[in-house]
Coordinates of C-alpha atoms in Angstrom, one line a residue:
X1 CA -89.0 -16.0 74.5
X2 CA -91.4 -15.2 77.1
X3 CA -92.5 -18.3 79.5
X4 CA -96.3 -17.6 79.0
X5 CA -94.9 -18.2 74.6
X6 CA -93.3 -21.0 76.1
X7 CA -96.3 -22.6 77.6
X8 CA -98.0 -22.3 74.4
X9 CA -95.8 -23.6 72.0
X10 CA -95.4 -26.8 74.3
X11 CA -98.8 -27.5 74.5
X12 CA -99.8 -27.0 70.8
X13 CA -97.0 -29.2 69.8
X14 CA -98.0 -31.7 72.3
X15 CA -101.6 -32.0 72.0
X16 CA -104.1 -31.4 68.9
X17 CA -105.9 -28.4 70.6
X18 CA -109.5 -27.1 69.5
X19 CA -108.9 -24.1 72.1
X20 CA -106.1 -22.5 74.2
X21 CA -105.5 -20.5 76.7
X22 CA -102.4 -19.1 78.7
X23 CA -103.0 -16.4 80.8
X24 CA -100.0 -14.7 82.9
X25 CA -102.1 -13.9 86.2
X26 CA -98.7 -13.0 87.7
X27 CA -100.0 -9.5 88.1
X28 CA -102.8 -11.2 91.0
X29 CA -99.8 -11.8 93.0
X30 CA -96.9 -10.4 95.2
X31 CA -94.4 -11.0 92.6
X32 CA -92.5 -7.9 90.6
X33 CA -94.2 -6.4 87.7
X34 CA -93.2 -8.3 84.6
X35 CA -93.2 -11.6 86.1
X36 CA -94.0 -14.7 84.6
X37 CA -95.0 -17.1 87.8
X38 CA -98.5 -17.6 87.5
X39 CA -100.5 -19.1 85.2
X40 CA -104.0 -20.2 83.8
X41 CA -104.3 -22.8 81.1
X42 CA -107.2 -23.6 79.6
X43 CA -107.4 -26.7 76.6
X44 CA -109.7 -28.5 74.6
X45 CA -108.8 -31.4 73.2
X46 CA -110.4 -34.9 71.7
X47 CA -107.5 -36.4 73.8
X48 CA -108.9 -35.6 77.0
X49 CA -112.0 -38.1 76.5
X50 CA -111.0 -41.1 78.2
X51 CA -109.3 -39.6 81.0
X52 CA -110.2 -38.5 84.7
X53 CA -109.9 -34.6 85.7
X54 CA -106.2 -35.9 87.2
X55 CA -104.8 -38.0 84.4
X56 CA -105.4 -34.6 82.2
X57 CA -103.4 -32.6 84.5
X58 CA -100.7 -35.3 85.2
X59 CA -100.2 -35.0 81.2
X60 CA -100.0 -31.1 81.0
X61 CA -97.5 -31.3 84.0
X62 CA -95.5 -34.0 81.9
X63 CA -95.3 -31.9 78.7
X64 CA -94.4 -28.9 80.9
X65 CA -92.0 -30.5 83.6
X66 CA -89.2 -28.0 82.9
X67 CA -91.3 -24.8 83.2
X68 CA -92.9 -26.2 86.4
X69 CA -89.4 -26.9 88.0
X70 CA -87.8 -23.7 86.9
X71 CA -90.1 -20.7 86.1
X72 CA -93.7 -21.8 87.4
X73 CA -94.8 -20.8 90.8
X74 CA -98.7 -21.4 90.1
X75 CA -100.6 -23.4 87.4
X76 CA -104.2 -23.4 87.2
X77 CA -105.2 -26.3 84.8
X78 CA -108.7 -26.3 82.9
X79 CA -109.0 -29.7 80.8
X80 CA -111.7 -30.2 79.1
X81 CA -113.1 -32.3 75.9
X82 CA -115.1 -30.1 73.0
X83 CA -118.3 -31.5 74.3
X84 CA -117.5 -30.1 77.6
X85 CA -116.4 -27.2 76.9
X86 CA -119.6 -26.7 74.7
X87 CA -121.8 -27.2 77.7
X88 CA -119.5 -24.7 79.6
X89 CA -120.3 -22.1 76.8
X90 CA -116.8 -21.6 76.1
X91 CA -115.9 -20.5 79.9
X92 CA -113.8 -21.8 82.4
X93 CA -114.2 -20.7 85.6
X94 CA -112.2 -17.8 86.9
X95 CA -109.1 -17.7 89.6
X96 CA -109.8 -17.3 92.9
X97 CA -107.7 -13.5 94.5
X98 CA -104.3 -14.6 95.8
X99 CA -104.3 -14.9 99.8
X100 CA -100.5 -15.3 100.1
X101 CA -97.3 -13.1 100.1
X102 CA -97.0 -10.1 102.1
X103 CA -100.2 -8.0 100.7
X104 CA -102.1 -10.4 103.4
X105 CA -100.1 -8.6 106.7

């Protein structure tokens, strides 16, 4: 099973999800084609209401400790709630280029 499969089967067991995301942006960065180090998530959930912008993230890093500490370089987290996301017209925002690794010389 891929990581990026990982990452989504985690999450939707975890969480009741009215969007999600997982994109493998690996390609952005000096890794080996094929990897699986990099990636943006972006959820919707109900669950997300009563909690700051960190809380959200400290629970997505709790439901995906193991992938953090052993195959995750990078994760971009976008939390939002349904009404939030609604105002965002369904974007979130994009990844900034990667200014690391040996491409930068």
């Amino acid at each position: 099973m891929t990581v990026q499969a990982e990452i989504e089967i985690k999450l939707a067991e975890a969480l009741p999800l009215q969007h999600l995301e997982v994109i493998n942006e690996s390609n952005q960065h000096n890794v080996p084609p094929g990897s699986e180090s990099h990636f943006k998530v972006v959820l919707v959930s109900d669950e997300f209401g009563p909690l700051r912008e960190v809380a959200r993230h400290q629970h997505i890093y709790k439901i995906l400790s193991d992938e953090i500490s052993n195959k995750i370089h990078a994760l971009a987290l976008h939390t939002y709630t349904p009404v939030e996301w609604q105002a965002r017209h369904g974007n979130a925002p994009m990844s900034p280029p990667c200014l690391g690794g040996s491409k930068h010389g």
